[in-house]
Coordinates of C-alpha atoms in Angstrom, one line a residue:
X1 CA 14.4 -4.3 23.3
X2 CA 14.1 -6.3 20.0
X3 CA 11.9 -9.5 20.0
X4 CA 13.8 -12.9 19.8
X5 CA 11.3 -14.7 17.5
X6 CA 10.7 -12.3 14.6
X7 CA 8.5 -14.7 13.0
X8 CA 5.9 -14.6 15.6
X9 CA 5.5 -11.1 14.9
X10 CA 2.5 -9.9 12.8
X11 CA 3.2 -7.7 9.7
X12 CA 2.4 -4.4 11.3
X13 CA 5.0 -4.9 14.2
X14 CA 7.5 -6.1 11.7
X15 CA 6.9 -2.7 9.6
X16 CA 7.2 -0.6 13.0
X17 CA 10.6 -2.5 13.9
X18 CA 11.7 -2.1 10.5
X19 CA 11.2 1.8 10.9
X20 CA 13.2 1.7 14.1
X21 CA 16.3 0.2 12.0
X22 CA 15.7 -3.6 12.6
X23 CA 17.0 -5.3 9.6
X24 CA 15.9 -8.7 10.9
X25 CA 12.4 -7.3 10.7
X26 CA 12.5 -6.4 7.0
X27 CA 14.2 -9.8 6.4
X28 CA 11.2 -11.6 7.9
X29 CA 9.2 -9.5 5.8
X30 CA 11.1 -10.5 2.8
X31 CA 10.9 -14.3 3.9
X32 CA 6.8 -14.0 3.7
X33 CA 6.1 -12.1 0.7
X34 CA 9.1 -12.2 -1.7
X35 CA 7.7 -15.2 -3.4
X36 CA 4.2 -13.7 -3.8
X37 CA 6.0 -10.5 -5.0
X38 CA 8.1 -12.5 -7.3
X39 CA 5.0 -14.3 -9.0
X40 CA 3.4 -11.0 -9.5
X41 CA 6.2 -9.1 -11.0
X42 CA 6.9 -12.1 -13.2
X43 CA 3.2 -12.0 -14.3
X44 CA 3.3 -8.6 -14.9
X45 CA 6.7 -8.1 -16.4
X46 CA 6.9 -11.2 -18.2
X47 CA 10.5 -11.6 -17.6
X48 CA 12.0 -13.3 -14.4
X49 CA 15.4 -11.4 -14.2
X50 CA 13.5 -7.8 -14.6
X51 CA 11.0 -9.5 -12.0
X52 CA 13.8 -10.5 -9.7
X53 CA 15.3 -6.8 -9.7
X54 CA 12.1 -5.4 -9.4
X55 CA 11.3 -7.1 -6.0
X56 CA 15.2 -6.1 -4.5
X57 CA 14.0 -2.6 -5.1
X58 CA 10.6 -2.9 -3.9
X59 CA 12.1 -4.2 -0.6
X60 CA 14.9 -1.5 -0.8
X61 CA 12.0 1.2 -1.1
X62 CA 9.9 -0.6 1.9
X63 CA 13.2 -0.4 3.9
X64 CA 13.3 3.5 3.3
X65 CA 9.7 4.2 3.6
X66 CA 8.5 2.0 6.2
X67 CA 8.3 4.7 8.7
X68 CA 5.7 6.1 6.3
X69 CA 3.2 3.0 6.4
X70 CA -0.4 3.9 7.3
X71 CA -2.1 1.3 8.6
X72 CA -5.5 3.0 8.1
X73 CA -5.0 2.6 4.5
X74 CA -4.5 -1.1 4.5
X75 CA -2.3 -3.9 5.5
X76 CA 1.3 -3.9 5.0
X77 CA 0.9 -7.1 2.6
X78 CA -1.5 -4.8 0.4
X79 CA 1.2 -1.6 0.9
X80 CA 4.0 -3.8 -0.6
X81 CA 1.9 -5.5 -3.4
X82 CA 0.7 -1.9 -4.6
X83 CA 4.3 -0.5 -4.5
X84 CA 5.4 -3.5 -6.7
X85 CA 2.6 -3.2 -9.1
X86 CA 3.0 0.5 -9.2
X87 CA 6.8 0.1 -9.9
X88 CA 6.3 -2.7 -12.5
X89 CA 3.8 -0.9 -14.5
X90 CA 6.1 2.4 -14.4
X91 CA 8.7 0.0 -15.9
X92 CA 6.6 -1.6 -18.6
X93 CA 5.4 1.9 -19.7
X94 CA 9.2 3.1 -19.9
X95 CA 10.2 3.1 -23.7
X96 CA 12.7 0.3 -23.4
X97 CA 10.4 -2.2 -22.0
X98 CA 7.4 -1.7 -23.7
X99 CA 6.0 -4.4 -25.2
X100 CA 2.5 -5.1 -27.1
X101 CA -0.2 -7.0 -25.7
X102 CA -2.9 -8.9 -27.7
X103 CA -6.7 -8.8 -26.5
X104 CA -6.8 -12.7 -26.8
X105 CA -4.1 -13.4 -24.6
X106 CA -4.7 -11.2 -21.4
X107 CA -4.9 -13.9 -18.4
X108 CA -2.0 -14.7 -16.5
X109 CA -0.1 -17.8 -17.7
X110 CA 1.2 -19.0 -14.4
X111 CA -0.2 -20.6 -11.5
X112 CA 1.0 -18.9 -7.9
X113 CA 4.0 -20.6 -6.3
X114 CA 3.3 -23.1 -3.9
X115 CA 5.5 -21.3 -1.2
X116 CA 2.7 -18.9 -0.9
X117 CA 0.6 -18.5 2.4
X118 CA -1.9 -21.2 1.9
X119 CA -4.5 -19.5 3.8
X120 CA -4.9 -17.0 1.2
X121 CA -6.0 -19.5 -1.0
X122 CA -10.2 -19.1 -0.3
X123 CA -9.2 -15.7 -1.6
X124 CA -7.4 -16.3 -4.5
X125 CA -10.1 -18.7 -5.5
X126 CA -13.0 -16.1 -4.7
X127 CA -11.2 -13.7 -7.0
X128 CA -10.8 -16.3 -9.5
X129 CA -14.3 -17.2 -9.3
X130 CA -15.5 -13.5 -9.5
X131 CA -13.5 -12.6 -12.5
X132 CA -14.7 -15.9 -14.5
X133 CA -18.1 -14.9 -13.6
X134 CA -18.0 -11.4 -15.6
X135 CA -19.0 -11.1 -19.4
X136 CA -16.1 -11.6 -21.2
X137 CA -15.8 -7.9 -22.3
X138 CA -15.9 -6.9 -18.9
X139 CA -13.3 -9.5 -17.9
X140 CA -11.0 -8.2 -20.9
X141 CA -10.6 -4.6 -19.8
X142 CA -9.9 -5.5 -16.3
X143 CA -7.4 -8.1 -17.0
X144 CA -6.0 -5.7 -19.7
X145 CA -5.7 -3.0 -16.9
X146 CA -4.8 -4.9 -14.2
X147 CA -2.2 -7.8 -15.5
X148 CA -0.8 -5.6 -18.3
X149 CA -0.8 -2.1 -16.8
X150 CA -2.7 -0.4 -19.9
X151 CA -4.8 2.8 -19.5
X152 CA -8.4 3.1 -20.2
X153 CA -7.4 5.0 -23.4
X154 CA -4.7 2.2 -24.4
X155 CA -7.7 -0.5 -23.9
X156 CA -10.1 1.6 -26.1
X157 CA -7.7 1.7 -28.8
X158 CA -6.4 -2.0 -28.6
X159 CA -10.0 -3.3 -28.4
X160 CA -11.5 -0.6 -30.9
X161 CA -14.0 0.3 -28.4
X162 CA -15.1 4.0 -27.4
X163 CA -13.0 4.8 -24.4
X164 CA -16.7 5.5 -22.5
X165 CA -17.5 2.2 -23.1
X166 CA -14.1 0.8 -21.7
X167 CA -14.6 2.9 -18.6
X168 CA -18.4 1.5 -18.3
X169 CA -17.1 -2.0 -18.8
X170 CA -14.4 -1.4 -16.4
X171 CA -16.4 0.3 -13.6
X172 CA -19.5 -2.4 -13.9
X173 CA -16.9 -5.4 -13.7
X174 CA -15.3 -3.9 -10.6
X175 CA -18.7 -3.6 -9.0
X176 CA -19.3 -7.0 -9.7
X177 CA -16.3 -8.4 -8.4
X178 CA -16.8 -6.2 -5.1
X179 CA -20.3 -7.7 -4.6
X180 CA -19.3 -11.3 -5.2
X181 CA -16.4 -10.8 -2.7
X182 CA -18.7 -9.2 -0.3
X183 CA -21.6 -11.8 -0.7
X184 CA -18.6 -14.7 -0.4
X185 CA -17.2 -13.2 2.8
X186 CA -14.4 -11.7 1.4
X187 CA -13.2 -8.1 2.0

């Protein structure tokens, strides 16, 4: 028997119910994460209409694949965000959507919408602080990779740096972020 109050279920329970065909479970996941996904997709794609289409497509994919969700590999939130990011980067790489990114303009332009879960604010602040503490060369390669979906080769070409240097900067920057997040109690 399905639950009567879907909003009280945790994300994993909603994924299980959606896998059983419960549309209300998917609707609840949509209510929880659509604003975050739209903000992320808009930041990556730079086009709100394309971002809205992508969010729709990702939720359809979640609906089709929720039975394949593996709790040992991460939270449902992370699972959904990884799907979104992957699809957004696929779209950026397609010939019809490809755009140039100036290295002087790699940071996201918009703040996260107010409708996001306020309990995540400390995590976001910790990530921003960790990124801000990086040397600019490390921060630039991480931002170009994450926010703009560029490969290490593309970053090397764009920055006029050797590929090995880009990879070293990425590894060092990620290690510093990981360390800062663990010290700050975020994991």
